[in-house]
Structures are given as structure tokens and as C-alpha cells.
PDB file of C-alpha atoms in Angstrom:
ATOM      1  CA  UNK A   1     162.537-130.998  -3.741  1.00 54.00           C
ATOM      2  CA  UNK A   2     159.734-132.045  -5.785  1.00 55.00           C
ATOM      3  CA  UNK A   3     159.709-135.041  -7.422  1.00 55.00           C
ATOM      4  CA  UNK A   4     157.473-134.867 -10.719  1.00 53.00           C
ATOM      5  CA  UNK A   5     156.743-138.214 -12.594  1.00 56.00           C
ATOM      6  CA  UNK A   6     158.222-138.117 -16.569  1.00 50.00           C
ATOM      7  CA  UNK A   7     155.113-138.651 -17.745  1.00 51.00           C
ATOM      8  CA  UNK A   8     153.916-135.322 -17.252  1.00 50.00           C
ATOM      9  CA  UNK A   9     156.499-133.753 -19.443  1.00 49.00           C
ATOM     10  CA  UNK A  10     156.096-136.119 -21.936  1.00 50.00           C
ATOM     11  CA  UNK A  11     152.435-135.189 -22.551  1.00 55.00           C
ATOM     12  CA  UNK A  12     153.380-131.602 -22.963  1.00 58.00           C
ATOM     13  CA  UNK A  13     156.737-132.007 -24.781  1.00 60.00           C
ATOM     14  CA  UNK A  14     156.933-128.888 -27.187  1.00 67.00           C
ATOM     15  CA  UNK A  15     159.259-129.152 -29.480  1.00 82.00           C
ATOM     16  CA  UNK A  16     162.206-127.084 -29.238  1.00 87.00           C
ATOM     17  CA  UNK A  17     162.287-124.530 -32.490  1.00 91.00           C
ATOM     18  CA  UNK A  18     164.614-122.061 -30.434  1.00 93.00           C
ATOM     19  CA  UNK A  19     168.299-122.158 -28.735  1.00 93.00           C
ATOM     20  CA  UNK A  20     170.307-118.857 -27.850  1.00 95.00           C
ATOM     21  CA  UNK A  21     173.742-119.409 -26.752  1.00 95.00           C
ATOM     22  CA  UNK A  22     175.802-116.058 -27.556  1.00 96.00           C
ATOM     23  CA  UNK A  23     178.380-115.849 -25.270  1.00 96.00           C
ATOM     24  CA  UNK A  24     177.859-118.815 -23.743  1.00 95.00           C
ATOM     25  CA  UNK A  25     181.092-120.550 -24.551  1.00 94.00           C
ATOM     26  CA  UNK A  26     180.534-123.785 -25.696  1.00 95.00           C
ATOM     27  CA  UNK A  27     183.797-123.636 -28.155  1.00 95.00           C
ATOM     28  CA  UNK A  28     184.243-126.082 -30.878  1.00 96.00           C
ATOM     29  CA  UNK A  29     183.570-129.441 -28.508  1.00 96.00           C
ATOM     30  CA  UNK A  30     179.735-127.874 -27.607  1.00 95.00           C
ATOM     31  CA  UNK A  31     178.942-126.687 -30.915  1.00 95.00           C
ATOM     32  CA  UNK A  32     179.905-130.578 -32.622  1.00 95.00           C
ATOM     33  CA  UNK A  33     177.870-132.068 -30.089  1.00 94.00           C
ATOM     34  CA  UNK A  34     175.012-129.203 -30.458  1.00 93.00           C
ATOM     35  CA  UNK A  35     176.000-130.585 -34.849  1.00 93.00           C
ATOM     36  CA  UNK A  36     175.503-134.222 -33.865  1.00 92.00           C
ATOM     37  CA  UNK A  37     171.755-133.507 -32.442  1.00 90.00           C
ATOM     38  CA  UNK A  38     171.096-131.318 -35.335  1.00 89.00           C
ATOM     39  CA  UNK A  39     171.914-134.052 -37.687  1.00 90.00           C
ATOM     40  CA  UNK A  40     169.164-136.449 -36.854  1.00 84.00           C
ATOM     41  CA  UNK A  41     165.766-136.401 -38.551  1.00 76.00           C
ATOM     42  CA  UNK A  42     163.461-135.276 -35.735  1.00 80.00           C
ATOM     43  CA  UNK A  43     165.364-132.140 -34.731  1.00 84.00           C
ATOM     44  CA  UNK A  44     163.237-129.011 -34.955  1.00 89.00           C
ATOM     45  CA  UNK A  45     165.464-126.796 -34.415  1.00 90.00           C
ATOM     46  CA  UNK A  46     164.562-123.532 -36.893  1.00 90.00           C
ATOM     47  CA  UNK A  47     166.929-121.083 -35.216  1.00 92.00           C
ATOM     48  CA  UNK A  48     170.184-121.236 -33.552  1.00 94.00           C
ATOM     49  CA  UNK A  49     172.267-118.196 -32.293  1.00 95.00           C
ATOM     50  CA  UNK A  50     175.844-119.547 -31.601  1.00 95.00           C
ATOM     51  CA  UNK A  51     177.631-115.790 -31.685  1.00 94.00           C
ATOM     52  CA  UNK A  52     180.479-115.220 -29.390  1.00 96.00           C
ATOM     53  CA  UNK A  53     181.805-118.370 -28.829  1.00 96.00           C
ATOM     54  CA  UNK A  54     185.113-119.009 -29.572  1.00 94.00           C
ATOM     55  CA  UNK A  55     184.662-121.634 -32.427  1.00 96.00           C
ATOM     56  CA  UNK A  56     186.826-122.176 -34.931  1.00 95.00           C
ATOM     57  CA  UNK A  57     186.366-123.857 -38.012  1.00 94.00           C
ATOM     58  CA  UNK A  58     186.055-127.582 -36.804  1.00 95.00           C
ATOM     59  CA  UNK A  59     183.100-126.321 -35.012  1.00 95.00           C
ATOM     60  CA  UNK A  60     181.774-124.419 -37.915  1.00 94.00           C
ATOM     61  CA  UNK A  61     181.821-126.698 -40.399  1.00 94.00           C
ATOM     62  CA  UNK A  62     180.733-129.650 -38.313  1.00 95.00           C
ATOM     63  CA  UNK A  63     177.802-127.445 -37.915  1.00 94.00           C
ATOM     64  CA  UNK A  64     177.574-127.043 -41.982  1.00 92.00           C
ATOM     65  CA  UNK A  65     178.053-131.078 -42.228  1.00 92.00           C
ATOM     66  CA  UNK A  66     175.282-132.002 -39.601  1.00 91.00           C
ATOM     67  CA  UNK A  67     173.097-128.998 -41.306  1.00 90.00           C
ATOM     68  CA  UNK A  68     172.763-130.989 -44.787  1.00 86.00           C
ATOM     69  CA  UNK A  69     170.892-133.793 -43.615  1.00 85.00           C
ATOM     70  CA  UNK A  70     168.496-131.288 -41.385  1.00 84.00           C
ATOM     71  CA  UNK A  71     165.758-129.515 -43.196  1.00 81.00           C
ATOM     72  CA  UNK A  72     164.210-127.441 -40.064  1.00 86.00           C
ATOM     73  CA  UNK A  73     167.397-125.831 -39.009  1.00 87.00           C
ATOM     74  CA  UNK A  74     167.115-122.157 -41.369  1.00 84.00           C
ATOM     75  CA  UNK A  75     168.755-119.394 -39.280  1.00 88.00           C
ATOM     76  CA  UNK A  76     171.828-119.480 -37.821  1.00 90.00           C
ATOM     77  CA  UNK A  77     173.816-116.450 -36.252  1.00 92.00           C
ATOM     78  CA  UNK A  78     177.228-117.369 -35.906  1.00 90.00           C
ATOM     79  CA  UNK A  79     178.906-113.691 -35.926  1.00 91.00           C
ATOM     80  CA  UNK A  80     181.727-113.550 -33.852  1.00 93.00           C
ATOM     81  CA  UNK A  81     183.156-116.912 -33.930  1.00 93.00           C
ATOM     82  CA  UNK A  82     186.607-117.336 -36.555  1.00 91.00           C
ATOM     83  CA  UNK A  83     185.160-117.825 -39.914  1.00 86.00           C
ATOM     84  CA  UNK A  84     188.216-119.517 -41.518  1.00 89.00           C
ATOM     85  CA  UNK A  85     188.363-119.830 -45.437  1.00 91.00           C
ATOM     86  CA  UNK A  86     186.916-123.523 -44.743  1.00 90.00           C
ATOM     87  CA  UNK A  87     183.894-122.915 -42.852  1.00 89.00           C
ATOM     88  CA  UNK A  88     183.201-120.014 -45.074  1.00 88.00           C
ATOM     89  CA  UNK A  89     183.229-122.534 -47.691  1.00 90.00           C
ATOM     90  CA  UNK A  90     181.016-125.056 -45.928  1.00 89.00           C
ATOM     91  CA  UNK A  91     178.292-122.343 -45.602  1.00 85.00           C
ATOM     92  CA  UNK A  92     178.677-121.330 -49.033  1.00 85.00           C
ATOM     93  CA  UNK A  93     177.531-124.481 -50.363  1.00 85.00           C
ATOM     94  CA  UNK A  94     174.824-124.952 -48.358  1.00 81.00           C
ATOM     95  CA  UNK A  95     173.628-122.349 -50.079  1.00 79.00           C
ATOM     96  CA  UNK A  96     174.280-123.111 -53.349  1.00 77.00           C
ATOM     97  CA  UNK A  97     172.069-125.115 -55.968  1.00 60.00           C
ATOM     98  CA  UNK A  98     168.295-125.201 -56.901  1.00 53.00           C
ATOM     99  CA  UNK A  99     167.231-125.854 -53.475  1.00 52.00           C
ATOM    100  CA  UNK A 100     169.786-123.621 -50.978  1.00 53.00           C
ATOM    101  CA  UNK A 101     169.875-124.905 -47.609  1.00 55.00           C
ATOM    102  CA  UNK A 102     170.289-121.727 -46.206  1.00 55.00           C
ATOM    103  CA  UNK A 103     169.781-118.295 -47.229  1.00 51.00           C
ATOM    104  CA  UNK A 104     171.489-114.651 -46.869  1.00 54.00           C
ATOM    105  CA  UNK A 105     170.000-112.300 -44.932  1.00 56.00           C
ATOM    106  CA  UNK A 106     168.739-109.150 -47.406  1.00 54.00           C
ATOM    107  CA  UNK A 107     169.568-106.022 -45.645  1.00 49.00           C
TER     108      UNK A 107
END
């Protein structure tokens, strides 16, 4: 093993804009952590695919909670996952208002 002082990473640390986890499942536990990180002011995160992952809507809509306060986070892809009447809802005012949070997808 090669041991590879911190330092090095730290003068190329890229910020991560990218995270793909379909299928991965990370459930409702992984994706209110994953909510958690997003919540804090120096995440940017601009995508996040999260499809096919078993998460219900405590996941979902601690995902929607931790998304208000983040203003990189724009495109999420959470098809797949149990969109209960309260997540739904959660979503649905995030993109709501003058300002939406998030927007639809025009096919």
C-alpha cells in the first residue's frame, strides 16, 4: 500500500457537483444522511440521482427539508422510490413561489 500525505488531495480538491446512486440501496437512513450534507452551505452538489432505492417518504422529504437551505442542489432523479402524498407535497413546494427551488423537467 501506498501511503499518500493529505496534503496532496487537498491542493486538488474538486468540488463534487455529481453523485449517482440508482440502485444502490441506501434506503431512507442513507438518503437523510446524504439530506444532512446537502443542508450545509458549502455543498455543491448540482445533481443527484437517488432512483431505485427503496425510500419512502421520511427519506424523501428529509431530502426536500435539507434542499431549502441549499441553493446548488437543482436536479434530482428520484424515480422509483415511493412517492407518498407527503413527499409529493414537499417537492411541490419547493417549487412553488417567485423563486422555485426546483424545476419540472419540459418534455
Amino acid at each position: 500500500m501506498v501511503h499518500v500525505p493529505s496534503q496532496i488531495f487537498l491542493k486538488c480538491n474538486t468540488p463534487l457537483t455529481k453523485l449517482a446512486l440508482t440502485s444502490n440501496r441506501i434506503g431512507n437512513n442513507g438518503l437523510v444522511a446524504i439530506s444532512e450534507a446537502i443542508a450545509t452551505r458549502n455543498c455543491t452538489l448540482t445533481h443527484l440521482w437517488i432512483n431505485n432505492n427503496n425510500i419512502t417518504e421520511t427519506g424523501l422529504c428529509a431530502l426536500a427539508a435539507g434542499m431549502r437551505s441549499n441553493i446548488a442542489l437543482s436536479n434530482i432523479y428520484l424515480w422509483g422510490n415511493n412517492l407518498a402524498n407527503t413527499a409529493c407535497n414537499a417537492f411541490e413546494q419547493l417549487m412553488e413561489g417567485n423563486k422555485p427551488r426546483i424545476l419540472q423537467e419540459k418534455h
